[in-house]
Structures are given as C-alpha cells and as structure tokens.
GROMACS .gro file of C-alpha atoms in nm:
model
  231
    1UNK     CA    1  -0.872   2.362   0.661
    2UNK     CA    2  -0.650   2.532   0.898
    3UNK     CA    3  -0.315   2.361   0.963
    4UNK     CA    4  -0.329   2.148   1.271
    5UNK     CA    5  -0.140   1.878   1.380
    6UNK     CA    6  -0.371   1.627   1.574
    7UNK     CA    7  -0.195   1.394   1.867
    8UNK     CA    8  -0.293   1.118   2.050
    9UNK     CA    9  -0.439   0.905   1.723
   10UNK     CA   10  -0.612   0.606   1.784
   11UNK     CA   11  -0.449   0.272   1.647
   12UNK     CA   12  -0.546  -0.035   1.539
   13UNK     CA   13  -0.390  -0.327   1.778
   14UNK     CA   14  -0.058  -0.489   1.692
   15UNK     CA   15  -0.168  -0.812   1.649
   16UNK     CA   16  -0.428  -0.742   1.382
   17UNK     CA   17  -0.170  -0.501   1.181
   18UNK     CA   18   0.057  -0.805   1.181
   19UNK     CA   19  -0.187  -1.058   1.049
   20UNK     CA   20  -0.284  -0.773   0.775
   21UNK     CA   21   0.107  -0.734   0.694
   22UNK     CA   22   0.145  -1.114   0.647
   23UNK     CA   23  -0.183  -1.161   0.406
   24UNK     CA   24  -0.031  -0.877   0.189
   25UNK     CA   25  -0.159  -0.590  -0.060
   26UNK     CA   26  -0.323  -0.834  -0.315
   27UNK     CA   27  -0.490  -1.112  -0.091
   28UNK     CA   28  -0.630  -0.765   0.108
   29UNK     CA   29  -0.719  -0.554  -0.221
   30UNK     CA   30  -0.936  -0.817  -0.301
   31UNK     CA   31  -1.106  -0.884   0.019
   32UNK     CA   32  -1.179  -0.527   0.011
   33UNK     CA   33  -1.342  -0.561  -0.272
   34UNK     CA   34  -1.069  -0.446  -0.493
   35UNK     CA   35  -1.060  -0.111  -0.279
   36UNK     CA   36  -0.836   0.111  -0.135
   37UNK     CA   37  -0.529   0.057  -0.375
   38UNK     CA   38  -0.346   0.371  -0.401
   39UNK     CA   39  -0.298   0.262  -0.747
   40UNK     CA   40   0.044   0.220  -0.970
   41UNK     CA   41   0.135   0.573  -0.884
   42UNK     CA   42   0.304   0.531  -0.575
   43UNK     CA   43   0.620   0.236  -0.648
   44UNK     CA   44   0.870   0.047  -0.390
   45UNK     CA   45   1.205   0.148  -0.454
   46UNK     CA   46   1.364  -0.160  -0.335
   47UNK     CA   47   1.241  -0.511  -0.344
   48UNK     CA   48   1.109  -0.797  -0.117
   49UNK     CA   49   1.005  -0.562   0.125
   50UNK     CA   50   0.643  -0.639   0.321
   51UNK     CA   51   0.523  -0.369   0.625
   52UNK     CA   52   0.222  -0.280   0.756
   53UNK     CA   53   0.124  -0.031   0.995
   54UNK     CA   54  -0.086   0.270   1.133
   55UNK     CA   55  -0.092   0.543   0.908
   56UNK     CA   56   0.026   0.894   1.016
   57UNK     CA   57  -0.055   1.126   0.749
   58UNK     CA   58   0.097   1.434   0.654
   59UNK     CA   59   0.009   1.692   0.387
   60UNK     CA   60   0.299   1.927   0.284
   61UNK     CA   61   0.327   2.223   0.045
   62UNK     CA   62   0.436   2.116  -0.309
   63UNK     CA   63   0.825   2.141  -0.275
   64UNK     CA   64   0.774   2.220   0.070
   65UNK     CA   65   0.924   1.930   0.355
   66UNK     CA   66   0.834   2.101   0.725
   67UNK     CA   67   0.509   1.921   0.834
   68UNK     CA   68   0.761   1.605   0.778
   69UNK     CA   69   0.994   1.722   1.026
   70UNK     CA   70   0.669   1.843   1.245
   71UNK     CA   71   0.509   1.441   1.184
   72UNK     CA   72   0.820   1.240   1.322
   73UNK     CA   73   0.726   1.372   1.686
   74UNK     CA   74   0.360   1.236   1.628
   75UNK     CA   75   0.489   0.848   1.495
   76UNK     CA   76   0.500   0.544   1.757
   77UNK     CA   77   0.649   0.203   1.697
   78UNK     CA   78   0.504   0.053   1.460
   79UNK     CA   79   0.368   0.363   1.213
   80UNK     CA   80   0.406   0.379   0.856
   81UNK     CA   81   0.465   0.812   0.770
   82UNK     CA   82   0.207   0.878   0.498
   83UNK     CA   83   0.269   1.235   0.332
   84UNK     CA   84   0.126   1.373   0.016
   85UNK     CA   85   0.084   1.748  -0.118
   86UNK     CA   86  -0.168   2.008  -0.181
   87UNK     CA   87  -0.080   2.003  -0.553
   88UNK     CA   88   0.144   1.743  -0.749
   89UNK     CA   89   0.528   1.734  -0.639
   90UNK     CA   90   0.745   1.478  -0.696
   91UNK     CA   91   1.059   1.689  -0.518
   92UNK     CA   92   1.247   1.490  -0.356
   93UNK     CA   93   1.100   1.589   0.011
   94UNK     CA   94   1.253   1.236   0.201
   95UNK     CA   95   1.588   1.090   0.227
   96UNK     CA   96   1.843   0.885   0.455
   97UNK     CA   97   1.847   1.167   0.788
   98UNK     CA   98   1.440   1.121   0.830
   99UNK     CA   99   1.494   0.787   0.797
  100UNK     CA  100   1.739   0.784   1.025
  101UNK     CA  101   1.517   0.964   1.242
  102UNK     CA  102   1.204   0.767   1.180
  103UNK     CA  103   1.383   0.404   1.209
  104UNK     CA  104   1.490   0.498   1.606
  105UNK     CA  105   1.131   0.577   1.683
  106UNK     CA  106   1.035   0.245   1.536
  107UNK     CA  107   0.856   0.320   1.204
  108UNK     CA  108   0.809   0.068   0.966
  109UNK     CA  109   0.856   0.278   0.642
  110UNK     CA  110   0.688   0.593   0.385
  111UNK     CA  111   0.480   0.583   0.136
  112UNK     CA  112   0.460   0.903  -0.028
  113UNK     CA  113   0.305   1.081  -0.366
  114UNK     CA  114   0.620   1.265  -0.349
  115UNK     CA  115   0.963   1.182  -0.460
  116UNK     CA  116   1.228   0.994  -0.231
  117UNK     CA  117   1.668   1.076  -0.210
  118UNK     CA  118   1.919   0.924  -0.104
  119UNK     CA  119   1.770   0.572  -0.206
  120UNK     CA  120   2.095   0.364  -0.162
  121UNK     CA  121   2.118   0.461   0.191
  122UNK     CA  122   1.783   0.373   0.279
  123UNK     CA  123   1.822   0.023   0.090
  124UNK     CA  124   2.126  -0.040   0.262
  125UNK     CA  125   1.987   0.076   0.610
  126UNK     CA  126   1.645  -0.135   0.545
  127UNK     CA  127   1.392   0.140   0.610
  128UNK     CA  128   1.155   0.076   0.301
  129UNK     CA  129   0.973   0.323   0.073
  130UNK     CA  130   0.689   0.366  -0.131
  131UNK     CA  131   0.727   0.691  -0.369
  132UNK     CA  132   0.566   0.858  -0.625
  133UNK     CA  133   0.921   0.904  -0.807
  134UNK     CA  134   1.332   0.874  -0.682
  135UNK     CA  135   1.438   1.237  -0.710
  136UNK     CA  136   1.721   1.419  -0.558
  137UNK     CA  137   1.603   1.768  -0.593
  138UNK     CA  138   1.586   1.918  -0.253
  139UNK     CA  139   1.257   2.093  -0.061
  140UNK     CA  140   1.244   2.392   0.147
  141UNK     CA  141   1.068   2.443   0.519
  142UNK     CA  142   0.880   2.759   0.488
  143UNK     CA  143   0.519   2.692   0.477
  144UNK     CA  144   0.231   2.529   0.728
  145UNK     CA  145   0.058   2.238   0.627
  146UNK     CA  146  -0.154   1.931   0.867
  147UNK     CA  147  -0.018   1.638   1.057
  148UNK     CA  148  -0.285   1.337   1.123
  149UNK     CA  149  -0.549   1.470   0.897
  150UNK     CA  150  -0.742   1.291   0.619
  151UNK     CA  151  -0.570   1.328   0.258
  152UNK     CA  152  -0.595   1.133  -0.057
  153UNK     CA  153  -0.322   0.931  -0.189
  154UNK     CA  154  -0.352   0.780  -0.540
  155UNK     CA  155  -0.741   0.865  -0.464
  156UNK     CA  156  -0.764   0.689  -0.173
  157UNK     CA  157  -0.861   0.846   0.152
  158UNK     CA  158  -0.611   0.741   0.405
  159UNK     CA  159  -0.713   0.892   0.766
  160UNK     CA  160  -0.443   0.919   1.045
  161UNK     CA  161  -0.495   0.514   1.235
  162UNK     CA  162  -0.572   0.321   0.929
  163UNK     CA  163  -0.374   0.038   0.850
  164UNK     CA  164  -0.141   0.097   0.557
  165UNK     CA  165  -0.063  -0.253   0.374
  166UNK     CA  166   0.286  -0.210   0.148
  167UNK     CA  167   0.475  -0.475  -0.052
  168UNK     CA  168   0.591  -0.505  -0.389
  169UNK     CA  169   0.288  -0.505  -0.532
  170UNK     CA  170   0.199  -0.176  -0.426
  171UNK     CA  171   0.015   0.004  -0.137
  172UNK     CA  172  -0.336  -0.038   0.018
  173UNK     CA  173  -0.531   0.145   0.273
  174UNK     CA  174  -0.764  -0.072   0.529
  175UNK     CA  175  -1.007   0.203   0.742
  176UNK     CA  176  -0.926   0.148   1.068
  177UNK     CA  177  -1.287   0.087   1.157
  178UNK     CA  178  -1.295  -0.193   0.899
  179UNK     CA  179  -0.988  -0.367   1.007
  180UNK     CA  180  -1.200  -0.708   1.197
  181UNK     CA  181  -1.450  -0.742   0.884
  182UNK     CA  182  -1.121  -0.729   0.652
  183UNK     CA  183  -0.961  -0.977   0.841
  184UNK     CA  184  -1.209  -1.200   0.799
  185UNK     CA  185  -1.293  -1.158   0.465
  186UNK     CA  186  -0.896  -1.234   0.379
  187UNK     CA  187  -0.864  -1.533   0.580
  188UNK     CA  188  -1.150  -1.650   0.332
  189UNK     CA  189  -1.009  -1.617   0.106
  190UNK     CA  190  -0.661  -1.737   0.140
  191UNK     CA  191  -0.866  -2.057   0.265
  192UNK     CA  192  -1.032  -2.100  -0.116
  193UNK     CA  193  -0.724  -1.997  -0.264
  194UNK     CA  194  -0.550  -2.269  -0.091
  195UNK     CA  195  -0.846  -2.533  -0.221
  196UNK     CA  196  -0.782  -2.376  -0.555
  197UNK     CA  197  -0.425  -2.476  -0.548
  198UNK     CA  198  -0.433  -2.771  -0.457
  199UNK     CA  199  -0.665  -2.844  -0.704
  200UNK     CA  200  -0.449  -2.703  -1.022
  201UNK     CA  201  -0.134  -2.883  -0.821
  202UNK     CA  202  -0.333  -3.231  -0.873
  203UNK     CA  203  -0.377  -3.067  -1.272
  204UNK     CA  204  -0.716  -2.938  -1.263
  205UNK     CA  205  -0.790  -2.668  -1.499
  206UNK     CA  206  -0.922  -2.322  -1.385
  207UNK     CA  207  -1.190  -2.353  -1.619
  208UNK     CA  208  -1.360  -2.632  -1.453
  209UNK     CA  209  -1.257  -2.589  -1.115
  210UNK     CA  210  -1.421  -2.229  -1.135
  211UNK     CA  211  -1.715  -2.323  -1.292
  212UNK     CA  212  -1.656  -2.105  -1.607
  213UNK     CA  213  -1.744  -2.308  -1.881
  214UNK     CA  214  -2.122  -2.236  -1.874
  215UNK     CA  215  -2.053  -1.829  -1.915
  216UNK     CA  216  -1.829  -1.870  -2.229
  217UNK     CA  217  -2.109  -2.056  -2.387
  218UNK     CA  218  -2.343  -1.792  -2.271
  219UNK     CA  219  -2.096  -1.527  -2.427
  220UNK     CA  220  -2.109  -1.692  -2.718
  221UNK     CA  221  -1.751  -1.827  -2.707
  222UNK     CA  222  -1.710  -2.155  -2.934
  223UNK     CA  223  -1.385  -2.375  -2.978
  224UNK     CA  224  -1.273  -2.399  -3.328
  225UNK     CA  225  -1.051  -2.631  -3.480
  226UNK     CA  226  -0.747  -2.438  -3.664
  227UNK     CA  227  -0.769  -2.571  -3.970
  228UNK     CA  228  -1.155  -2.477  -4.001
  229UNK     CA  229  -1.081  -2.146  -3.842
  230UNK     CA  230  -0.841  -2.089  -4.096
  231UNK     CA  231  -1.058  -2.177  -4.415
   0.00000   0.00000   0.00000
C-alpha cells in the first residue's frame, strides 16, 4: 500500500458512541460475540478510566513517530488516535506534548501496540492510554507510513470510523457498520444480566438459575461425599 493519509472519515453519531462507552468493553465483547478484543496485549496505564470513540488509525514505522504528528490534523472531538506498526515496536512513540496536542482538539485518548512516555503527565493531565508497554525510549520522524487506513491491532481489524470501546478491562473494536445491531444486542443483555442479579441478590444459585444442572449430568459430573471420595 502506498502511504496515504485519507480525510474526511465517516463517523458513527455521538449519541450511539456514548451509549457504547457507558455499556463498556466486557458487556460489548460479549454482545459481539466475544469479538473484536484486541486482546491482553494492549494495557491501560492508569485506572478507572472508560472512553469511547471513532477510531483514527495510524500505522507508523517500527521506532518511527511521524504519521502521529501527520494523524493529529485528521482527529475531531470526540476520536480515540489508534496507531500500530509495520513490525513489532514497543518504542516509546507517545508522550505528554501529543497529548497535549490531542486533548485541545478534543480526543478522548490512544490506544496503541506501541509503547507510551511520560505516563505521570498524562495521568495527572487525564488524557488516558491504552499501550502495548510504558517505555521512555524515544522515536525518530524519518519515514512515510498511512493515516485512516485499515490495520490490525492485537489481530483485530480496526478501520478509520469504528467505534473503539476502552476501559480497564481492555480495548474492543465495534465496525462502524455494526454499531445499531451491537447496540441492541448489549442492551439485551445488560437486561438478563440485571434478571440474573437480582436473582443471586434474593440467593439463587447460578446453577439453577442458568439451567446447568442437566449438562453436568450429561458430562458425567457426579457429587461425591468426601469421605467416600476419599476411601
């Protein structure tokens, strides 16, 4: 692929990106079914933190930070920066001045394969990150790379619009064009969840209240007293 930076993405609307951002990774992972995690990989390096947003995707050169500077043009309110690399680098490509620079234009936060500086800063400033390690070895800008392109994160394909989910259980990637289905499917399931609670509030057991006695007898699981288990 040639490098290209692409303008003028499409977005999904606010309203649904805020709904997604208050369900949160799990509740969505799972209505996905259990897709589009980028997977353990990629860490917050703070806690309590919960954004969501449209993704704007970069793909650098390993050790390599100019497509970054070249992305920050292409973010509107509301974005979450999404960079990886060619080839594995956890350098530490992001740190308190792009954040500085990225928190006036409204972003939300980064969630990178790469490494993140500067970490205290951006804790203290509240622009939240998602990194594949905290590393303060520095990056040059000498090589092209894409802006708004699809890349894979943590072997997910995240294209430039979709709705990037982060909280401290990790990262996940809704395609845009799946954003109304998702929706729905979460608010599903938050409703049986809720059900489910209230059931184990009032002491029910899982076991019953999901049904699962019938398919440990048919796995052959038996209860055992100890003291005959033990003879």
């Amino acid at each position: 692929m040639s490098h290209v930076i692409v303008t003028d993405i499409e977005r999904a609307s606010s309203s649904a990106i805020e709904e997604l951002e208050q369900l949160g990774v799990a509740t969505v992972h799972e209505a996905m079914g259990r897709s589009g995690l980028v997977g353990p990989g990629v860490f917050p390096v703070q806690q309590g933190a919960r954004v969501a947003g449209s993704a704007v995707t970069v793909l650098c050169w390993p050790g390599d930070n100019l497509m970054i500077h070249a992305a920050v043009e292409q973010c509107e309110p509301g974005d979450v920066l999404v960079v990886t690399t060619v080839s594995p680098s956890l350098d530490g490509a992001f740190g308190e001045l792009f954040a500085t620079a990225l928190q006036r234009r409204g972003v939300r936060g980064i969630v990178t394969s790469g490494g993140v500086r500067d970490v205290a800063e951006l804790r203290e400033m509240g622009f939240h990150a998602w990194a594949g390690a905290q590393n303060a070895q520095g990056t040059v800008k000498a090589t092209g790379g894409s802006v708004n392109v699809p890349i894979v994160l943590g072997g997910v394909t995240v294209d430039a619009g979709d709705v990037i989910i982060a909280d401290d259980d990790g990262v996940v990637c809704v395609p845009r064009a799946r954003v109304e289905t998702v929706l729905e499917s979460s608010r599903a399931r938050i409703a049986k969840e809720a059900v489910a609670r209230a059931a184990y509030e009032a002491g029910a057991l899982s076991l019953d209240h999901n049904q699962l006695r019938p398919l440990l007898e048919g796995l052959g699981v038996t209860y055992t007293p100890q003291q005959e288990f033990r003879r």
